[in-house]
Amino acid sequence: MQFELQSTDPKSKARAGKVTTDHGVIETPIFMPVGTVASVKAVHQTELVEDTKAEIILGNTYHLYLRPGTETLTAAGGLHKFMSWDRPILTDSGGFQVYSLDGINKIKEEGVKFKSHIDGSYHLFTPENVMDIQRQIGADIIMAFDECTPYPCPPEYAKEAMDRTHRWLQRCINRFDETEPLYGHSQTLFPIVQGSVYPELRKISAEFIAETNREGYAIGGLSVGEPHEEMYAMSDLVCDILPKDKPRYLMGVGTPANILENIALGVDMFDCVMPARNGRNGQLFTSEGIINIKNAKWERDFSPIDSNGTSYVDQLYTKAYLRHLFRSNEYLGRQIATLHNLRFYLWLVKEARERIINGTFREWKELMVPKLQNRL
Amino acid sequence: MQFELQSTDPKSKARAGKVTTDHGVIETPIFMPVGTVASVKAVHQTELVEDTKAEIILGNTYHLYLRPGTETLTAAGGLHKFMSWDRPILTDSGGFQVYSLDGINKIKEEGVKFKSHIDGSYHLFTPENVMDIQRQIGADIIMAFDECTPYPCPPEYAKEAMDRTHRWLQRCINRFDETEPLYGHSQTLFPIVQGSVYPELRKISAEFIAETNREGYAIGGLSVGEPHEEMYAMSDLVCDILPKDKPRYLMGVGTPANILENIALGVDMFDCVMPARNGRNGQLFTSEGIINIKNAKWERDFSPIDSNGTSYVDQLYTKAYLRHLFRSNEYLGRQIATLHNLRFYLWLVKEARERIINGTFREWKELMVPKLQNRL
């Protein structure tokens, strides 16, 4: 994987760059739709490419490990082939899910014992086997096995989890470096900065992670319930420490406004279930603000879903029709809203990129952030 | 609406024809996907046109009347505009739903009182208001308000319902002929032959209906649980009586084999929820037989969903992947299976049409019918 820093905004820390993988190029800043179990929910792979214009998608190691399982994925020749997706993929390490999906997990130095949400069976994730599993899945970018702390988190525990994350990282790197990719394309390992909302821990962690000299870095443990200002403060502090010539991925963030604010702080890559999940619940993000399409006010609004929108669904269907589909609990409503929201997120980061390159990002961001939070 | 009979199979009663409406041409025999509440479930309008190659879709008056309601549909300028579908639409009369969806209905000479499945409110459908509602929906082809009897049905009741259907038909015709279409395109009214599985009643009904001299005719009250041989006998008898120069629509039929058998008897138009509904449950119809994609045997079958299939999903995705999506209860599984099945049904009738035109339909049908019922 290569990263080229192409441009920096003169009035913020925003960056435009280019990540090159064996499955193609990703222009940053980028948003990555989440394809939990080998599918971005309710969206065809063809639509991801042609309509939402996704450049990279995310897979979840925890979910893929349980279903379809690594034997099936290996037999298929990896996740790309299994799901017929030939652009880049990033997989998380499974860490986040084993802590958040179920109370039943036990963290030891060796790793984390957890219970499957599907059949209740017990499994163990260790830094080593999570590297092996991600080799079998075959994503272009894979993540270190970390401990993501909840919010709020006492400082003592935040430090303990951070220290363990650092020890686990060394084991991840050792295992990753002594194994080979399985499917003929290269893979790269991103370490993850932790430290909860404590500046001193974030500083220690970012410095530790920067020292590992990998091809890219992630910021974890944010967007877990903390106030946005705390998220921005941590992101800002960490981006200032991480090297300029590597991409920075802020995990699990966030709202459209969160994304623009973090781009301004120097983040290059984002993922979040929000556009798809909220879309399935009838919430649409637009450049003018947020629409709850289930509201009665749209009942006879025959204007396009989003007159500024760049997904084909935005112009083809009306608000009244989409509202009707949600009221009638029709699959197509969820499909349309998901396409719209993913396209909107991808438009937003592409627009940010163009503004960074032409030097107008800062003004545009300050205009957009309040608009993005309007309730229409 | 015009109908042109283009070709008749030399060795069966199968016909190839052309129906011309203000929203375009339909080549027969044709299958019409069902778009119950202004959406063919889990399929985009663009996919219906570009992938499944649907030439006409069906809407359900009962469902559309309740939701979004005729006021919204009228405000939108009719169903075509409301759902962004500019090809032909056929609406049923709501009769079938008021009898089948809920036990709570009361049939009188005036019409049928029924209870909404959504909010329990009471409504009355009469031959007159069902014509008015279908004017407001604005389908190209609209159906008479009939009484569809269940199977089995005592002969006395079958006769009573048939006689009432005939009296209601006259009221439908009167109302239809004294009203005008609302949206600038013409509409046509198809009467419906009833008579359960009694040849003498079917003969009386077909003769009565043929006398009305409308632009097309439907056969109702079949595919309600009777053995296939009884369905075929009734369809055969009725097609022999209905005029050759008008299209014949067999309502609610059926399996791929049912469709080929009825084409051989002279039926031109079909609709059925089966390809979409069974698809959503993981049953795929193919030219080699029926696949239950949830079966364990497909777990590591990385061959295309249907190597003979003509939907793009057939070649893009594998059986193993589709099975995984169903096991994981992913929306995309239902979307893929629905597209596949609808495209298969539309391929089947188009292939039948070509065979009719080149005179090889009968042999092909006899080869296909057993294959279509294989369990793969």
mmCIF file of N, CA, C and O in Angstrom, chain B residues 61 65 93-95 98-99 108-114 123-134 143-146 168-169 171-172 175:
data_model
loop_
_atom_site.group_PDB
_atom_site.id
_atom_site.type_symbol
_atom_site.label_atom_id
_atom_site.label_comp_id
_atom_site.label_asym_id
_atom_site.label_seq_id
_atom_site.Cartn_x
_atom_site.Cartn_y
_atom_site.Cartn_z
ATOM 1 N N THR B 61 -55.611 -2.687 -6.074
ATOM 2 C CA THR B 61 -56.536 -1.611 -5.721
ATOM 3 C C THR B 61 -56.810 -1.567 -4.222
ATOM 4 O O THR B 61 -56.808 -0.496 -3.612
ATOM 5 N N TYR B 65 -55.773 1.726 -2.285
ATOM 6 C CA TYR B 65 -56.902 2.502 -1.755
ATOM 7 C C TYR B 65 -56.667 2.815 -0.271
ATOM 8 O O TYR B 65 -56.936 3.925 0.206
ATOM 9 N N SER B 93 -59.204 -5.439 -9.029
ATOM 10 C CA SER B 93 -60.365 -4.668 -8.585
ATOM 11 C C SER B 93 -60.471 -4.577 -7.076
ATOM 12 O O SER B 93 -61.380 -3.940 -6.558
ATOM 13 N N GLY B 94 -59.574 -5.238 -6.373
ATOM 14 C CA GLY B 94 -59.687 -5.269 -4.917
ATOM 15 C C GLY B 94 -60.551 -6.413 -4.423
ATOM 16 O O GLY B 94 -60.546 -6.729 -3.233
ATOM 17 N N GLY B 95 -61.277 -7.038 -5.328
ATOM 18 C CA GLY B 95 -62.178 -8.116 -4.927
ATOM 19 C C GLY B 95 -61.433 -9.242 -4.231
ATOM 20 O O GLY B 95 -61.770 -9.624 -3.109
ATOM 21 N N VAL B 98 -60.406 -8.419 -0.612
ATOM 22 C CA VAL B 98 -61.438 -8.279 0.426
ATOM 23 C C VAL B 98 -61.997 -9.633 0.843
ATOM 24 O O VAL B 98 -62.467 -9.794 1.959
ATOM 25 N N TYR B 99 -61.899 -10.635 -0.037
ATOM 26 C CA TYR B 99 -62.344 -11.971 0.377
ATOM 27 C C TYR B 99 -61.248 -12.746 1.088
ATOM 28 O O TYR B 99 -61.518 -13.515 2.003
ATOM 29 N N LYS B 108 -73.040 -8.116 -0.139
ATOM 30 C CA LYS B 108 -74.449 -7.824 -0.428
ATOM 31 C C LYS B 108 -74.554 -7.494 -1.912
ATOM 32 O O LYS B 108 -73.549 -7.346 -2.597
ATOM 33 N N GLU B 109 -75.763 -7.319 -2.371
ATOM 34 C CA GLU B 109 -75.935 -6.968 -3.779
ATOM 35 C C GLU B 109 -75.258 -5.631 -4.097
ATOM 36 O O GLU B 109 -74.682 -5.438 -5.158
ATOM 37 N N GLU B 110 -75.327 -4.723 -3.113
ATOM 38 C CA GLU B 110 -74.731 -3.403 -3.349
ATOM 39 C C GLU B 110 -73.217 -3.480 -3.552
ATOM 40 O O GLU B 110 -72.658 -2.770 -4.397
ATOM 41 N N GLY B 111 -72.563 -4.329 -2.737
ATOM 42 C CA GLY B 111 -71.114 -4.426 -2.803
ATOM 43 C C GLY B 111 -70.589 -5.208 -1.612
ATOM 44 O O GLY B 111 -71.321 -6.005 -1.021
ATOM 45 N N VAL B 112 -69.322 -4.950 -1.236
ATOM 46 C CA VAL B 112 -68.710 -5.702 -0.149
ATOM 47 C C VAL B 112 -68.205 -4.736 0.918
ATOM 48 O O VAL B 112 -67.440 -3.813 0.622
ATOM 49 N N LYS B 113 -68.692 -4.977 2.140
ATOM 50 C CA LYS B 113 -68.184 -4.201 3.269
ATOM 51 C C LYS B 113 -66.984 -4.963 3.834
ATOM 52 O O LYS B 113 -67.057 -6.189 4.016
ATOM 53 N N PHE B 114 -65.892 -4.265 4.082
ATOM 54 C CA PHE B 114 -64.701 -4.962 4.586
ATOM 55 C C PHE B 114 -63.978 -4.091 5.601
ATOM 56 O O PHE B 114 -64.211 -2.886 5.694
ATOM 57 N N HIS B 123 -64.929 -0.213 5.329
ATOM 58 C CA HIS B 123 -65.027 0.399 4.002
ATOM 59 C C HIS B 123 -65.995 -0.418 3.161
ATOM 60 O O HIS B 123 -66.220 -1.603 3.421
ATOM 61 N N LEU B 124 -66.531 0.230 2.120
ATOM 62 C CA LEU B 124 -67.444 -0.452 1.211
ATOM 63 C C LEU B 124 -66.899 -0.364 -0.208
ATOM 64 O O LEU B 124 -66.584 0.730 -0.688
ATOM 65 N N PHE B 125 -66.720 -1.516 -0.836
ATOM 66 C CA PHE B 125 -66.390 -1.533 -2.267
ATOM 67 C C PHE B 125 -67.655 -1.878 -3.036
ATOM 68 O O PHE B 125 -68.331 -2.883 -2.723
ATOM 69 N N THR B 126 -67.993 -1.082 -4.032
ATOM 70 C CA THR B 126 -69.115 -1.390 -4.924
ATOM 71 C C THR B 126 -68.560 -1.410 -6.345
ATOM 72 O O THR B 126 -67.470 -0.881 -6.596
ATOM 73 N N PRO B 127 -69.298 -1.993 -7.279
ATOM 74 C CA PRO B 127 -68.824 -1.954 -8.664
ATOM 75 C C PRO B 127 -68.544 -0.516 -9.106
ATOM 76 O O PRO B 127 -67.551 -0.265 -9.789
ATOM 77 N N GLU B 128 -69.392 0.400 -8.663
ATOM 78 C CA GLU B 128 -69.211 1.794 -9.102
ATOM 79 C C GLU B 128 -67.975 2.429 -8.471
ATOM 80 O O GLU B 128 -67.150 3.020 -9.167
ATOM 81 N N ASN B 129 -67.825 2.329 -7.131
ATOM 82 C CA ASN B 129 -66.684 3.054 -6.550
ATOM 83 C C ASN B 129 -65.351 2.382 -6.886
ATOM 84 O O ASN B 129 -64.320 3.041 -6.931
ATOM 85 N N VAL B 130 -65.376 1.087 -7.184
ATOM 86 C CA VAL B 130 -64.131 0.436 -7.598
ATOM 87 C C VAL B 130 -63.691 0.940 -8.987
ATOM 88 O O VAL B 130 -62.483 1.065 -9.255
ATOM 89 N N MET B 131 -64.670 1.269 -9.831
ATOM 90 C CA MET B 131 -64.303 1.906 -11.108
ATOM 91 C C MET B 131 -63.714 3.294 -10.854
ATOM 92 O O MET B 131 -62.695 3.673 -11.432
ATOM 93 N N ASP B 132 -64.369 4.041 -9.957
ATOM 94 C CA ASP B 132 -63.879 5.392 -9.644
ATOM 95 C C ASP B 132 -62.461 5.338 -9.059
ATOM 96 O O ASP B 132 -61.601 6.146 -9.415
ATOM 97 N N ILE B 133 -62.241 4.396 -8.146
ATOM 98 C CA ILE B 133 -60.913 4.272 -7.520
ATOM 99 C C ILE B 133 -59.865 3.924 -8.578
ATOM 100 O O ILE B 133 -58.772 4.496 -8.600
ATOM 101 N N GLN B 134 -60.225 3.024 -9.483
ATOM 102 C CA GLN B 134 -59.253 2.648 -10.518
ATOM 103 C C GLN B 134 -59.046 3.780 -11.536
ATOM 104 O O GLN B 134 -57.999 3.862 -12.176
ATOM 105 N N MET B 143 -59.634 -3.746 -13.784
ATOM 106 C CA MET B 143 -60.427 -4.974 -13.702
ATOM 107 C C MET B 143 -61.812 -4.709 -13.132
ATOM 108 O O MET B 143 -61.990 -3.852 -12.259
ATOM 109 N N ALA B 144 -62.773 -5.502 -13.621
ATOM 110 C CA ALA B 144 -64.135 -5.446 -13.093
ATOM 111 C C ALA B 144 -64.139 -5.929 -11.642
ATOM 112 O O ALA B 144 -63.288 -6.725 -11.236
ATOM 113 N N PHE B 145 -65.136 -5.459 -10.892
ATOM 114 C CA PHE B 145 -65.299 -5.909 -9.508
ATOM 115 C C PHE B 145 -66.082 -7.216 -9.525
ATOM 116 O O PHE B 145 -67.235 -7.249 -9.966
ATOM 117 N N ASP B 146 -65.447 -8.294 -9.076
ATOM 118 C CA ASP B 146 -66.057 -9.625 -9.181
ATOM 119 C C ASP B 146 -66.095 -10.291 -7.816
ATOM 120 O O ASP B 146 -65.552 -9.763 -6.838
ATOM 121 N N TRP B 168 -72.780 -7.380 -11.346
ATOM 122 C CA TRP B 168 -71.812 -6.332 -10.999
ATOM 123 C C TRP B 168 -71.051 -5.853 -12.237
ATOM 124 O O TRP B 168 -70.720 -4.672 -12.341
ATOM 125 N N LEU B 169 -70.766 -6.775 -13.133
ATOM 126 C CA LEU B 169 -70.029 -6.397 -14.351
ATOM 127 C C LEU B 169 -70.806 -5.336 -15.133
ATOM 128 O O LEU B 169 -70.220 -4.363 -15.612
ATOM 129 N N ARG B 171 -72.838 -3.176 -13.983
ATOM 130 C CA ARG B 171 -72.710 -1.896 -13.258
ATOM 131 C C ARG B 171 -71.304 -1.294 -13.451
ATOM 132 O O ARG B 171 -71.159 -0.079 -13.599
ATOM 133 N N CYS B 172 -70.277 -2.174 -13.471
ATOM 134 C CA CYS B 172 -68.900 -1.688 -13.732
ATOM 135 C C CYS B 172 -68.821 -1.042 -15.114
ATOM 136 O O CYS B 172 -68.266 0.052 -15.275
ATOM 137 N N ARG B 175 -70.594 2.360 -15.240
ATOM 138 C CA ARG B 175 -69.836 3.412 -14.590
ATOM 139 C C ARG B 175 -68.576 3.757 -15.388
ATOM 140 O O ARG B 175 -68.242 4.932 -15.558
#
